[in-house]
Tab-separated table of C-alpha atoms in Angstrom:
chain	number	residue	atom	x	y	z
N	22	UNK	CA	-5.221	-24.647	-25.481
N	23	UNK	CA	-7.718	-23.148	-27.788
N	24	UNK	CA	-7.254	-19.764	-29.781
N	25	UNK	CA	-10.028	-18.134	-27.667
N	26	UNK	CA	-8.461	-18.668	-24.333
N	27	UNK	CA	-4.926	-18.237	-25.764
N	28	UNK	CA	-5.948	-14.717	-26.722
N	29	UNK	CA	-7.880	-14.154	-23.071
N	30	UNK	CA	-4.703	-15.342	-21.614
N	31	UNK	CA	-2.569	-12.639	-23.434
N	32	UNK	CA	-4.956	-9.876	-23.069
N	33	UNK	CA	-5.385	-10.215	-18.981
N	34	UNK	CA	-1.338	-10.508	-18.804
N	35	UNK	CA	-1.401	-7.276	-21.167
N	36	UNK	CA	-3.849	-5.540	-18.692
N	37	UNK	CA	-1.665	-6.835	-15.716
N	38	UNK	CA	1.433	-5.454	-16.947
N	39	UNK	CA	-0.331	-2.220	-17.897
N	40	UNK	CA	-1.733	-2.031	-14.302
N	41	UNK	CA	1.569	-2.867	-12.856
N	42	UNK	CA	3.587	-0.008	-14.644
N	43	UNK	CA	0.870	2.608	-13.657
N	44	UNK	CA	1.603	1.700	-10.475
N	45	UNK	CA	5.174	2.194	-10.313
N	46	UNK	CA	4.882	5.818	-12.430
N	47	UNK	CA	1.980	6.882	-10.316
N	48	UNK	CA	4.308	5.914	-7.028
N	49	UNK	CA	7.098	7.563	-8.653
N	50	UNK	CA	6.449	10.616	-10.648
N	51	UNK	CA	2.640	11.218	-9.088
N	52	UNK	CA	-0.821	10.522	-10.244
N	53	UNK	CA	-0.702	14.191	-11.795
N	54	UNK	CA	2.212	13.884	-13.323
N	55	UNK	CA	1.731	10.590	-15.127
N	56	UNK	CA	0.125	10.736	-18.241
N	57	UNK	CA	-1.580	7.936	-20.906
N	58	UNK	CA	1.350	8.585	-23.114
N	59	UNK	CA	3.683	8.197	-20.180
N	60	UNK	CA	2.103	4.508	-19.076
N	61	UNK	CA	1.598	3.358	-22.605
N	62	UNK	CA	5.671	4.213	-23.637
N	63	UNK	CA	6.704	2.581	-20.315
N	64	UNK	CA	4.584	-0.579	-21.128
N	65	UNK	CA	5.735	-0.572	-24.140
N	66	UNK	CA	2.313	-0.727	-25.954
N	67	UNK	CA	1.202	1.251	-29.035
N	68	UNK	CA	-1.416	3.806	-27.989
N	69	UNK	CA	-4.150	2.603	-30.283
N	70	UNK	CA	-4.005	-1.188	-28.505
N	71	UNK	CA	-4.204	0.615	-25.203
N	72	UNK	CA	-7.181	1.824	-25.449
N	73	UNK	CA	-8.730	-1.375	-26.090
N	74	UNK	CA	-7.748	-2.042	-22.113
N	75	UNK	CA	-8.593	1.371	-20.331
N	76	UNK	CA	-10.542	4.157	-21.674
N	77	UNK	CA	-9.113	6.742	-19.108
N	78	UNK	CA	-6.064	7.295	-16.588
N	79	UNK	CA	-9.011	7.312	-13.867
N	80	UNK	CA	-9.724	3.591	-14.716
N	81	UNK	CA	-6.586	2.483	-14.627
N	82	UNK	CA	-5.828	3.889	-11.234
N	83	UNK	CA	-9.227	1.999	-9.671
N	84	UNK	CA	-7.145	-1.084	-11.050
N	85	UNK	CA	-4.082	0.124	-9.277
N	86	UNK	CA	-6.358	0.914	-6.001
N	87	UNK	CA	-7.419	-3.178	-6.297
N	88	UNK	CA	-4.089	-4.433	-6.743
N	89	UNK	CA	-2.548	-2.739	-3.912
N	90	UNK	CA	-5.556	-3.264	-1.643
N	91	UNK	CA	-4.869	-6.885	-3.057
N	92	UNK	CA	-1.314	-7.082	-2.318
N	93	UNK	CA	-1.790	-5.996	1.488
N	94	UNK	CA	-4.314	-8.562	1.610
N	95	UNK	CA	-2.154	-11.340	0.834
N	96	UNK	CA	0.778	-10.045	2.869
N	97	UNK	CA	-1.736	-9.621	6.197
N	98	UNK	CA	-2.901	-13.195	5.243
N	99	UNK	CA	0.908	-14.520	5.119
N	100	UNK	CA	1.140	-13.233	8.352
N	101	UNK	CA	-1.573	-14.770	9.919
N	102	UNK	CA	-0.449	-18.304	8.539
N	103	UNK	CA	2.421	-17.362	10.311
N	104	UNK	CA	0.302	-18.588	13.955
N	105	UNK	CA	2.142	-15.686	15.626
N	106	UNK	CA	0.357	-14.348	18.625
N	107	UNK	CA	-1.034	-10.968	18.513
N	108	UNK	CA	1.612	-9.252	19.611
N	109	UNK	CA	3.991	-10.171	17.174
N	110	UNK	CA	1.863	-10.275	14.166
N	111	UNK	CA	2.549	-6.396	14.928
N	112	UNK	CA	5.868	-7.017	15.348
N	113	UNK	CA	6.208	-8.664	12.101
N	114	UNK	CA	4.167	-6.176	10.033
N	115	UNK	CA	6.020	-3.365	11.485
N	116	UNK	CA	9.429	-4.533	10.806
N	117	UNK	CA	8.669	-5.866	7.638
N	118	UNK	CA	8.662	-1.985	6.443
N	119	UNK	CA	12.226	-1.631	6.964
N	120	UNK	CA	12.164	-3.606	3.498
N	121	UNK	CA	10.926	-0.102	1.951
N	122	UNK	CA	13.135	1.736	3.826
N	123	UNK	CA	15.116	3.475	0.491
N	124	UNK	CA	11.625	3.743	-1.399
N	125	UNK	CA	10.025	5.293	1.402
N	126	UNK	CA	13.106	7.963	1.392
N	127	UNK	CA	13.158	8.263	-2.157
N	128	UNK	CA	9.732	8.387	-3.205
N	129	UNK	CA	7.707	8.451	0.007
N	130	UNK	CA	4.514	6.596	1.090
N	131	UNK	CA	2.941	4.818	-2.097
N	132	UNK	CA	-0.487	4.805	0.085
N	133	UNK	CA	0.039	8.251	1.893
N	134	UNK	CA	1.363	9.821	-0.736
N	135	UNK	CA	-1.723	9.281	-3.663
N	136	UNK	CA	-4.115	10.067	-0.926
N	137	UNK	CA	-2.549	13.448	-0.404
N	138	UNK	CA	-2.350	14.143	-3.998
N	139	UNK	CA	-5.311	13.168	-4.711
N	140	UNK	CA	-7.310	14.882	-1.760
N	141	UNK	CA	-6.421	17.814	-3.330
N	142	UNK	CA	-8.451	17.686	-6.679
N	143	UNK	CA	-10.343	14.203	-7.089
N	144	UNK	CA	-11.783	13.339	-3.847
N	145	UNK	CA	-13.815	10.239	-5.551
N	146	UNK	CA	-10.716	8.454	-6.063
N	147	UNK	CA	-9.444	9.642	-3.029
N	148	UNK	CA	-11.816	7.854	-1.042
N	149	UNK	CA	-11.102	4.520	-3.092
N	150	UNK	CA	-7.407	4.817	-1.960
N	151	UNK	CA	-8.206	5.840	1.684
N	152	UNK	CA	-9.626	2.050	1.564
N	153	UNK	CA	-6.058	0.589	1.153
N	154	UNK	CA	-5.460	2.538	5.032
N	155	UNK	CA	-8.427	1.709	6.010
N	156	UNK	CA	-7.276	-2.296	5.715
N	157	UNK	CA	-4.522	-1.836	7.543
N	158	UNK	CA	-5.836	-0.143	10.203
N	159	UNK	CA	-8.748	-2.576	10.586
N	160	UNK	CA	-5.922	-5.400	10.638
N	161	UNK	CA	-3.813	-3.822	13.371
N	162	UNK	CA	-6.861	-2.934	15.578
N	163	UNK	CA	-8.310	-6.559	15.334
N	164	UNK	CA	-4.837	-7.838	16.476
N	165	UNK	CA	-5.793	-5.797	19.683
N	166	UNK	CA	-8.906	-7.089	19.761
N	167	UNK	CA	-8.020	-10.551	19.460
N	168	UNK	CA	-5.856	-9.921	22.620
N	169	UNK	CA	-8.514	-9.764	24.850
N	170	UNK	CA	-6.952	-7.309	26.900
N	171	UNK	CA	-7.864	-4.051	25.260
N	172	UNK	CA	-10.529	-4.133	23.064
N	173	UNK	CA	-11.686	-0.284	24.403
N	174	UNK	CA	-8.855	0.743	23.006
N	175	UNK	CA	-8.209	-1.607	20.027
N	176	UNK	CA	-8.872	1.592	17.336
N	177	UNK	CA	-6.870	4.247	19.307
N	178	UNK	CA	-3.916	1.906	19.104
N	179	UNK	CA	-3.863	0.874	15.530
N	180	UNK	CA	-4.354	4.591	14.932
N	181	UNK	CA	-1.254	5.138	16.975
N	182	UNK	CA	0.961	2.671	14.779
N	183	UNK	CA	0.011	4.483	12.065
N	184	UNK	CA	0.645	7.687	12.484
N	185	UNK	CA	4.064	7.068	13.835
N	186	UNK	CA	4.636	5.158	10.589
N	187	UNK	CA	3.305	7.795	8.356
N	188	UNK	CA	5.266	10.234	10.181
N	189	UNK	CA	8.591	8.357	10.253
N	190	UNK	CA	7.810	7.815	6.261
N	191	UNK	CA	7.581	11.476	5.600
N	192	UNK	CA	10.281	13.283	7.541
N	193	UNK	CA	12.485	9.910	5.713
N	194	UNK	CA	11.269	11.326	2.922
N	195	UNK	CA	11.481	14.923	3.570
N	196	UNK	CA	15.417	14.561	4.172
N	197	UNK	CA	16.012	11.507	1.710
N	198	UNK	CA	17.436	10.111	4.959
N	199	UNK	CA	15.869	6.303	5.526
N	200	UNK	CA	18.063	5.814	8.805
N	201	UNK	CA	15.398	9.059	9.763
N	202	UNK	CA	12.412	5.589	9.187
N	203	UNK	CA	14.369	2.509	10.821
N	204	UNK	CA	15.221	4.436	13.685
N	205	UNK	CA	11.362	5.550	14.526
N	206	UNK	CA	10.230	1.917	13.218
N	207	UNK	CA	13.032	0.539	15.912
N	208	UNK	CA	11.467	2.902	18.561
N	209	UNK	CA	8.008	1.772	17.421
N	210	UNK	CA	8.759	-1.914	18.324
N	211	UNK	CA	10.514	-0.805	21.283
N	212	UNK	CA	7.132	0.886	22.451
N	213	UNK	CA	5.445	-2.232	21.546
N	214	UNK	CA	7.811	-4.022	23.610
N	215	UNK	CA	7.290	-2.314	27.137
N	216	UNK	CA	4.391	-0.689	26.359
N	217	UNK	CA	1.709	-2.464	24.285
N	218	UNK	CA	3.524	-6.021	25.219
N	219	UNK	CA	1.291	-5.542	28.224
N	220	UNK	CA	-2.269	-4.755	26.606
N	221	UNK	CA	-1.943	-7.147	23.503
């Protein structure tokens, strides 16, 4: 491997792992609350040779934004690999959040949450990370719509799943209690069961 390509190779792993820790301070402390300093201690990279990667806490969030919206991407894709029928693509998705149960109580929604905070102040990047919902919700509503059944309605019940999820994530979080998410999630499937079972 040639010098060039070596030193490519260690500067995109270098921008990964930058991207990567901003991602778990900005989940866990707050977009606010997390500053340069804080990312480039936590990466463990000397604040002159950061700035040769991002110019601005702004930039590296748009990376963040991609990587998550990246992530989802690849897990929705998983799932369709899967050759599951509609129905329990949803199913799949849906209980696959129990996963996050203790982060969810601990820390909250990592989507939800930087929209909030950021709706408050920066409503650019807001809109960026209201794309990372927007996938989701475009997912679930096609899985309806591949049904054949209820297109009409495809939207309205995507829209449905999500606000109970939200919901269930933020009274979890509220009390720090994640039985407060698996049992909504476990009602959630339950309602897809006897209620959507028959429109999807």
């Amino acid at each position: 491997m040639q010098k060039g390509q070596k030193m490519y190779n260690k500067g995109t792993a270098t921008r990964t792992h930058i991207i990567n820790t901003a991602n778990n301070l900005f989940y866990h402390q707050g977009f606010n609350q997390t500053s340069f300093t804080d990312i480039a201690q936590s990466a463990g990279i000397p604040k002159g040779n950061f700035y040769h990667y991002f110019k601005t806490k702004e930039e590296i969030l748009e990376d963040v934004i991609q990587q998550r919206i990246k992530n989802i991407e690849n897990q929705l894709s998983n799932i369709e690999e899967l050759n599951l029928q509609p129905a329990d693509r949803i199913r799949f998705f849906i209980s696959a959040l129990k996963n996050s149960k203790n982060g969810f109580a601990q820390y909250g929604c990592p989507i939800g949450s930087i929209i909030t905070e950021l709706g408050k102040t920066q409503l650019a990047l807001k809109k960026k990370s209201k794309k990372i919902l927007e996938l989701i919700h475009n997912w679930l509503s096609l899985q309806f719509q591949q049904s054949g059944k209820h297109k009409a309605t495809a939207n309205t019940l995507s829209r449905h799943i999500m606000v109970r999820i939200q919901g269930a994530i933020v009274i979890a979080h509220a009390y720090e209690d994640k039985s407060c998410f698996t049992e909504e999630i476990d009602q959630l499937l339950e309602w897809i069961d006897n209620e959507a079972s028959s429109t999807v």
